[in-house]
Tab-separated table of C-alpha atoms in Angstrom:
chain	number	residue	atom	x	y	z
A	1	MET	CA	107.811	-39.898	210.343
A	2	ASN	CA	105.716	-38.351	213.128
A	3	ARG	CA	102.111	-38.090	212.448
A	4	PHE	CA	99.773	-35.856	214.639
A	5	ARG	CA	95.904	-36.098	214.098
A	6	ILE	CA	93.057	-35.068	216.266
A	7	ALA	CA	89.738	-36.061	215.163
A	8	PHE	CA	86.817	-33.548	215.069
A	9	ALA	CA	84.063	-35.818	214.351
A	10	ILE	CA	81.196	-33.968	216.006
A	11	ALA	CA	82.071	-30.609	214.857
A	12	GLY	CA	82.635	-32.347	211.308
A	13	LEU	CA	79.269	-33.532	211.419
A	14	ALA	CA	77.436	-30.590	212.801
A	15	PHE	CA	79.050	-28.586	209.956
A	16	ALA	CA	78.086	-31.308	207.315
A	17	VAL	CA	74.400	-30.843	208.339
A	18	LEU	CA	74.256	-27.237	208.026
A	19	SER	CA	76.432	-27.224	204.911
A	20	ASN	CA	74.144	-29.857	203.178
A	21	LEU	CA	71.194	-27.063	203.183
A	22	LEU	CA	73.483	-24.936	201.070
A	23	LEU	CA	74.798	-27.585	198.986
A	24	THR	CA	71.289	-28.802	197.578
A	25	SER	CA	70.458	-25.478	196.156
A	26	ILE	CA	73.771	-25.297	194.106
A	27	SER	CA	73.357	-26.703	190.476
A	28	GLY	CA	76.308	-28.871	189.097
A	29	ILE	CA	77.428	-29.806	192.592
A	30	PRO	CA	77.501	-33.440	193.375
A	31	LYS	CA	75.564	-34.209	196.474
A	32	PRO	CA	77.168	-36.882	198.939
A	33	PHE	CA	76.647	-40.120	197.018
A	34	ASP	CA	75.685	-43.272	198.912
A	35	SER	CA	78.274	-45.528	197.317
A	36	VAL	CA	81.244	-43.470	199.115
A	37	GLU	CA	82.139	-46.253	201.588
A	38	ALA	CA	81.907	-49.017	198.994
A	39	ASN	CA	84.384	-47.333	196.716
A	40	LEU	CA	86.897	-47.004	199.387
A	41	ILE	CA	89.991	-49.447	199.137
A	42	GLU	CA	89.903	-51.896	201.930
A	43	GLY	CA	93.205	-53.066	203.787
A	44	LEU	CA	95.697	-50.123	203.042
A	45	PRO	CA	98.378	-49.933	205.731
A	46	ASN	CA	97.845	-47.321	208.348
A	47	GLU	CA	101.388	-46.486	208.540
A	48	LEU	CA	104.016	-46.327	205.862
A	49	ASN	CA	107.555	-45.217	206.578
A	50	ARG	CA	109.444	-42.980	204.181
A	51	GLY	CA	111.483	-45.928	203.224
A	52	ASP	CA	108.482	-48.225	202.326
A	53	ILE	CA	107.332	-45.934	199.677
A	54	ASN	CA	108.771	-48.110	196.816
A	55	SER	CA	105.143	-49.121	195.633
A	56	SER	CA	103.385	-49.521	192.142
A	57	ARG	CA	100.759	-47.431	193.627
A	58	PRO	CA	100.441	-43.740	192.614
A	59	LEU	CA	102.283	-41.220	194.980
A	60	PHE	CA	101.118	-37.594	195.287
A	61	HIS	CA	102.888	-34.925	197.054
A	62	PHE	CA	101.566	-31.688	198.337
A	63	ILE	CA	103.097	-28.771	200.449
A	64	PHE	CA	101.183	-26.486	202.879
A	65	SER	CA	102.675	-23.644	204.954
A	66	GLY	CA	100.211	-22.037	207.049
A	67	ASP	CA	97.739	-22.361	209.825
A	68	TRP	CA	96.523	-25.908	210.110
A	69	ALA	CA	93.190	-24.904	212.263
A	70	ASN	CA	92.455	-22.753	208.972
A	71	PHE	CA	93.198	-25.379	206.268
A	72	PRO	CA	90.977	-24.298	203.403
A	73	LEU	CA	88.431	-26.557	202.011
A	74	SER	CA	89.420	-25.530	198.762
A	75	TYR	CA	92.861	-27.239	199.454
A	76	ALA	CA	91.377	-30.185	200.829
A	77	ARG	CA	89.536	-30.308	197.463
A	78	ALA	CA	92.947	-30.705	195.631
A	79	ILE	CA	93.661	-33.851	197.648
A	80	GLU	CA	90.277	-35.191	197.163
A	81	SER	CA	90.402	-34.696	193.435
A	82	VAL	CA	93.448	-37.013	193.519
A	83	LEU	CA	91.724	-39.554	195.799
A	84	TYR	CA	88.659	-39.527	193.474
A	85	HIS	CA	90.576	-40.898	190.503
A	86	HIS	CA	93.445	-42.885	192.521
A	87	PRO	CA	91.360	-44.219	195.707
A	88	ASP	CA	94.548	-46.476	196.194
A	89	ALA	CA	97.097	-43.753	196.121
A	90	ILE	CA	99.597	-42.569	198.727
A	91	ALA	CA	99.203	-39.119	199.254
A	92	ARG	CA	101.763	-36.910	201.535
A	93	LEU	CA	101.000	-33.507	202.645
A	94	HIS	CA	104.408	-32.166	203.514
A	95	SER	CA	104.818	-29.032	206.127
A	96	GLN	CA	107.826	-27.388	207.619
A	97	ASP	CA	105.885	-26.499	210.850
A	98	SER	CA	107.161	-27.557	214.180
A	99	ARG	CA	107.321	-31.195	214.498
A	100	ASN	CA	105.643	-30.985	218.010
A	101	GLU	CA	102.988	-28.956	217.046
A	102	THR	CA	99.493	-30.534	217.465
A	103	VAL	CA	97.774	-30.531	214.123
A	104	SER	CA	94.096	-29.622	214.001
A	105	THR	CA	92.807	-30.377	210.473
A	106	PRO	CA	88.943	-31.177	210.874
A	107	LEU	CA	88.504	-31.073	207.066
A	108	LEU	CA	91.262	-33.687	206.503
A	109	GLU	CA	90.046	-36.128	209.321
A	110	PRO	CA	87.567	-37.881	207.345
A	111	LEU	CA	90.369	-38.306	204.583
A	112	PHE	CA	92.880	-39.561	207.190
A	113	GLN	CA	90.391	-42.285	208.115
A	114	LYS	CA	89.669	-43.709	204.808
A	115	PHE	CA	92.477	-43.202	202.635
A	116	ASP	CA	96.547	-43.317	202.720
A	117	LEU	CA	96.983	-39.644	203.405
A	118	GLU	CA	99.454	-38.580	206.038
A	119	ILE	CA	101.070	-35.218	207.034
A	120	GLU	CA	104.979	-35.270	206.859
A	121	TYR	CA	107.099	-32.873	208.630
A	122	TYR	CA	110.549	-31.862	207.318
A	123	ASP	CA	113.614	-30.019	207.874
A	124	LEU	CA	115.020	-28.686	204.745
A	125	ALA	CA	118.466	-28.588	205.817
A	126	GLU	CA	118.509	-32.111	206.916
A	127	GLU	CA	116.618	-33.284	203.911
A	128	LEU	CA	118.970	-31.654	201.622
A	129	GLN	CA	121.764	-33.835	203.181
A	130	ILE	CA	120.530	-36.838	201.121
A	131	LEU	CA	121.527	-35.011	197.644
A	132	LYS	CA	125.207	-35.228	198.485
A	133	THR	CA	125.239	-38.759	197.238
A	134	HIS	CA	123.968	-37.573	193.765
A	135	ILE	CA	125.007	-34.118	193.281
A	136	ASP	CA	128.208	-32.423	194.119
A	137	GLU	CA	128.697	-32.477	197.715
A	138	THR	CA	130.578	-29.277	198.079
A	139	LEU	CA	127.923	-27.628	196.084
A	140	VAL	CA	125.068	-29.010	198.400
A	141	GLN	CA	126.871	-28.293	201.445
A	142	LYS	CA	127.699	-24.400	200.638
A	143	PHE	CA	123.892	-24.239	199.743
A	144	ILE	CA	122.965	-25.697	203.141
A	145	ASP	CA	125.478	-23.264	204.984
A	146	ASP	CA	123.620	-20.479	203.061
A	147	LEU	CA	119.963	-21.454	203.971
A	148	PRO	CA	119.853	-19.251	207.113
A	149	ARG	CA	120.732	-16.161	205.080
A	150	TRP	CA	119.308	-17.055	201.829
A	151	ILE	CA	116.009	-18.540	202.763
A	152	TYR	CA	114.749	-17.724	206.098
A	153	THR	CA	114.938	-13.996	206.047
A	154	THR	CA	114.123	-13.080	202.485
A	155	LYS	CA	110.466	-11.785	201.443
A	156	PHE	CA	109.739	-14.850	199.259
A	157	ARG	CA	110.987	-17.377	201.606
A	158	GLU	CA	107.792	-19.640	201.782
A	159	SER	CA	107.606	-19.983	197.987
A	160	ASN	CA	111.394	-20.640	197.990
A	161	LYS	CA	111.210	-23.505	200.510
A	162	SER	CA	108.505	-24.950	198.531
A	163	ASN	CA	110.318	-24.558	195.134
A	164	ILE	CA	113.198	-26.224	196.557
A	165	TYR	CA	111.525	-29.183	198.481
A	166	ARG	CA	109.211	-30.070	195.519
A	167	LEU	CA	112.257	-30.750	193.365
A	168	LEU	CA	113.899	-32.684	196.310
A	169	ILE	CA	111.052	-34.728	197.016
A	170	LEU	CA	110.485	-35.750	193.489
A	171	PHE	CA	113.925	-36.517	192.790
A	172	THR	CA	114.509	-38.627	195.774
A	173	ARG	CA	110.917	-40.331	195.868
A	174	GLY	CA	109.266	-39.687	192.598
A	175	GLY	CA	105.664	-39.097	191.986
A	176	VAL	CA	103.379	-36.100	191.164
A	177	TYR	CA	103.549	-32.812	192.738
A	178	MET	CA	100.485	-30.515	192.927
A	179	ASP	CA	99.989	-26.906	194.171
A	180	VAL	CA	97.151	-27.060	196.697
A	181	ASP	CA	95.264	-24.682	194.665
A	182	SER	CA	95.060	-27.254	191.890
A	183	ILE	CA	92.239	-29.741	190.985
A	184	TYR	CA	93.198	-33.146	189.429
A	185	LEU	CA	90.542	-33.754	186.588
A	186	LYS	CA	91.967	-36.806	184.911
A	187	PRO	CA	94.902	-39.299	185.302
A	188	LEU	CA	98.301	-38.626	183.935
A	189	ASP	CA	99.286	-42.168	183.340
A	190	ALA	CA	99.205	-42.364	179.715
A	191	LEU	CA	101.687	-39.476	179.632
A	192	GLY	CA	104.755	-41.209	180.946
A	193	PRO	CA	106.809	-41.216	183.998
A	194	ASN	CA	108.094	-37.417	183.612
A	195	VAL	CA	105.484	-34.543	182.586
A	196	VAL	CA	105.578	-30.721	183.031
A	197	GLY	CA	103.440	-28.090	181.202
A	198	LYS	CA	103.813	-24.937	179.312
A	199	GLU	CA	102.314	-21.754	180.957
A	200	SER	CA	103.282	-20.021	177.674
A	201	ARG	CA	105.070	-20.781	174.523
A	202	GLY	CA	108.420	-20.065	175.940
A	203	HIS	CA	107.951	-20.857	179.630
A	204	VAL	CA	106.999	-24.038	181.536
A	205	ASN	CA	105.585	-23.933	185.227
A	206	GLY	CA	106.131	-26.105	188.216
A	207	ALA	CA	102.791	-25.979	190.012
A	208	ILE	CA	102.294	-29.515	188.493
A	209	ILE	CA	105.196	-31.951	187.938
A	210	LYS	CA	105.301	-35.654	187.513
A	211	ALA	CA	108.809	-37.242	187.904
A	212	GLU	CA	110.228	-40.767	188.328
A	213	LYS	CA	112.696	-41.212	191.327
A	214	GLY	CA	116.167	-40.097	190.112
A	215	SER	CA	114.838	-38.174	187.228
A	216	ARG	CA	117.561	-36.434	185.162
A	217	PHE	CA	115.350	-33.478	184.654
A	218	MET	CA	114.994	-32.876	188.624
A	219	GLU	CA	118.670	-33.620	189.082
A	220	LYS	CA	119.882	-30.954	186.663
A	221	ALA	CA	117.130	-28.537	187.904
A	222	LEU	CA	118.602	-29.020	191.466
A	223	THR	CA	122.052	-28.660	190.256
A	224	ARG	CA	121.399	-25.324	188.466
A	225	LEU	CA	119.432	-24.155	191.595
A	226	PHE	CA	122.448	-24.561	193.885
A	227	MET	CA	124.631	-22.947	191.338
A	228	ASP	CA	122.430	-19.753	190.736
A	229	PHE	CA	119.898	-19.448	193.655
A	230	ARG	CA	118.511	-15.878	193.757
A	231	PRO	CA	116.222	-15.582	196.623
A	232	THR	CA	114.942	-12.043	196.247
A	233	ILE	CA	113.680	-12.438	192.593
A	234	TRP	CA	110.069	-13.909	192.628
A	235	ALA	CA	109.559	-17.158	190.270
A	236	TYR	CA	113.508	-17.250	189.641
A	237	ASN	CA	113.774	-20.299	191.517
A	238	GLY	CA	110.620	-21.785	190.527
A	239	PRO	CA	109.211	-21.883	186.975
A	240	GLN	CA	111.929	-19.813	185.623
A	241	LEU	CA	114.186	-22.351	186.955
A	242	LEU	CA	112.489	-25.238	185.033
A	243	THR	CA	112.474	-23.110	181.832
A	244	ARG	CA	116.282	-22.309	182.305
A	245	THR	CA	117.059	-26.033	182.774
A	246	LEU	CA	115.255	-27.094	179.660
A	247	LYS	CA	116.907	-24.492	177.592
A	248	ASN	CA	120.593	-24.948	178.701
A	249	ASP	CA	120.816	-28.716	180.021
A	250	PHE	CA	118.646	-30.130	177.100
A	251	PRO	CA	119.358	-27.904	174.015
A	252	GLU	CA	118.303	-30.685	171.620
A	253	CYS	CA	114.769	-30.835	173.194
A	254	GLU	CA	112.708	-28.575	170.760
A	255	TRP	CA	110.027	-27.887	173.542
A	256	PHE	CA	109.129	-24.383	172.580
A	257	ILE	CA	108.427	-25.294	168.989
A	258	GLY	CA	104.719	-25.925	168.221
A	259	LYS	CA	101.483	-24.483	169.287
A	260	GLU	CA	101.241	-22.615	172.409
A	261	HIS	CA	97.879	-23.926	173.231
A	262	GLY	CA	96.541	-27.692	172.886
A	263	THR	CA	97.736	-30.527	174.907
A	264	GLN	CA	99.700	-32.433	172.308
A	265	PRO	CA	102.777	-33.738	174.213
A	266	ASN	CA	106.103	-32.670	173.141
A	267	SER	CA	108.145	-35.853	174.073
A	268	SER	CA	111.326	-37.191	172.495
A	269	ASP	CA	114.639	-39.007	173.552
A	270	ALA	CA	116.213	-35.522	173.748
A	271	CYS	CA	113.572	-34.106	176.081
A	272	PRO	CA	113.773	-35.268	179.911
A	273	ALA	CA	109.820	-35.109	179.986
A	274	THR	CA	106.583	-35.088	178.358
A	275	ILE	CA	105.977	-31.120	177.849
A	276	LEU	CA	102.131	-30.407	177.592
A	277	GLY	CA	100.682	-27.362	175.807
A	278	VAL	CA	99.311	-24.669	177.876
A	279	ASN	CA	95.848	-26.297	177.877
A	280	GLY	CA	97.236	-29.386	179.694
A	281	PHE	CA	97.777	-27.791	183.105
A	282	TYR	CA	97.359	-24.038	182.519
A	283	PRO	CA	94.109	-23.172	180.583
A	284	LEU	CA	93.298	-20.279	182.462
A	285	ARG	CA	96.133	-17.335	182.198
A	286	TRP	CA	96.849	-16.065	185.740
A	287	ASP	CA	95.851	-12.550	184.862
A	288	LYS	CA	92.613	-13.930	183.540
A	289	THR	CA	91.827	-16.565	185.964
A	290	ASP	CA	89.987	-14.113	188.488
A	291	SER	CA	87.253	-13.158	185.887
A	292	LEU	CA	86.827	-16.308	184.129
A	293	CYS	CA	86.721	-18.500	187.060
A	294	ALA	CA	85.455	-16.298	189.997
A	295	GLU	CA	83.732	-13.471	188.629
A	296	LEU	CA	82.009	-14.084	185.410
A	297	PRO	CA	78.777	-16.399	185.446
A	298	ILE	CA	79.332	-19.936	184.214
A	299	ASN	CA	76.902	-19.297	181.412
A	300	ASP	CA	78.828	-16.407	179.969
A	301	THR	CA	80.195	-17.288	176.511
A	302	ARG	CA	83.693	-16.484	177.614
A	303	VAL	CA	83.583	-18.880	180.367
A	304	MET	CA	81.685	-21.564	178.401
A	305	GLU	CA	84.229	-21.592	175.646
A	306	ARG	CA	86.916	-22.085	178.155
A	307	LYS	CA	85.075	-24.671	180.081
A	308	ALA	CA	84.665	-26.671	176.764
A	309	ILE	CA	88.408	-26.609	176.546
A	310	VAL	CA	89.011	-27.577	180.010
A	311	ASP	CA	86.790	-30.468	179.792
A	312	LYS	CA	88.319	-31.802	176.680
A	313	GLU	CA	91.919	-31.123	177.168
A	314	THR	CA	92.959	-30.411	180.543
A	315	TYR	CA	94.472	-33.123	183.186
A	316	VAL	CA	95.288	-30.906	186.219
A	317	ILE	CA	94.056	-27.324	186.485
A	318	HIS	CA	96.123	-24.580	188.386
A	319	LEU	CA	93.519	-22.395	189.865
A	320	THR	CA	95.564	-19.247	190.924
A	321	GLY	CA	95.265	-15.578	189.906
A	322	LYS	CA	95.962	-12.019	191.067
A	323	LYS	CA	94.437	-13.334	194.506
A	324	LYS	CA	96.188	-15.995	196.306
A	325	LYS	CA	92.977	-17.850	197.213
A	326	LEU	CA	90.215	-17.530	194.525
A	327	PRO	CA	86.745	-17.267	195.694
A	328	SER	CA	84.055	-19.503	194.288
A	329	PRO	CA	80.993	-17.679	194.246
A	330	PRO	CA	77.702	-19.492	193.039
A	331	ASN	CA	77.220	-20.055	189.557
A	332	THR	CA	80.732	-19.928	188.688
A	333	LEU	CA	83.438	-21.964	187.182
A	334	CYS	CA	85.371	-22.039	190.204
A	335	ARG	CA	82.262	-23.275	192.171
A	336	LEU	CA	81.974	-26.185	189.541
A	337	LEU	CA	85.764	-27.133	189.484
A	338	LYS	CA	86.257	-27.035	193.070
A	339	ASN	CA	83.295	-29.209	194.063
A	340	ARG	CA	83.423	-31.612	191.159
A	341	PHE	CA	85.220	-34.302	193.303
A	342	CYS	CA	84.802	-35.320	196.860
A	343	VAL	CA	85.270	-38.847	198.391
A	344	THR	CA	83.714	-38.680	201.833
A	345	ASN	CA	79.943	-37.951	202.893
A	346	THR	CA	81.246	-35.447	205.519
A	347	THR	CA	83.322	-33.542	202.686
A	348	CYS	CA	80.823	-34.038	200.213
A	349	ALA	CA	78.330	-32.068	202.098
A	350	MET	CA	80.393	-29.134	202.066
A	351	VAL	CA	80.719	-26.248	199.509
A	352	ALA	CA	84.279	-25.092	198.715
């Protein structure tokens, strides 16, 4: 798979020096730690073809659609939070941008150099062809034929493409998918090979999904997607799809029973995945995230109560609210969470 990288070391170092002046004045944000280089895993392969990713090392997927030159530091932090806990991980940043476009990602360059992180470009129609050997061929081909009309000309085209591709990549390759506005707080290893989380008592979300290769949950979700794809309805092909799949294809899985909050997993032979309570991935309601994470000071009683829950019960936190990109003013929970984990001297000198 083609990879395009341009190093912006001089610009990055200059920015790091300036940013470090700001960093030292912020409480709770780790300064660049001297042992970064010593903590890196040596001897990782520089190149891994798609077919070679059959490893015992953890595999993580992210999807980005936007201007590479303006790749946000907060998104880089999502990747860093994974590499902080799993320095030997295989991390793939998927994009449907032109394969021939020169990628300018100075924020990611330090990570490219030290970890097994690569950008992978994909063609959705081409990738979907793989599913013909696993899902009804006629159904898959009809969906591919309708892509120009259903995907590329509708209002929610980017979210629809992302919803489709995350299921596809998890089914064909396995691993953990995370939205780039998430922060990985602690490992998912003990939760099993397939994990999703409730967003509310009766709904699961797909911003964070762990699935083994060939997962029956992903297979059923993809089949249902192809049978009933509605490109003009927000969330219908994303979190609502996963909820419908659980209800209709796994009726014996009583995932909706039990407390809405908490993180005690709901897992049984009838369920296709470990299903975490709300606090596992989504401890901040989307309509409360702006205030609790980005507006109220961290010493506010409401914020402190929520932070205590996050510290104790949350594995990965999805930081999305009414605003697509949450700001992180000083002395807020967002500032703390987005800067808790960094893995190179250059990126640790920056404040997200």
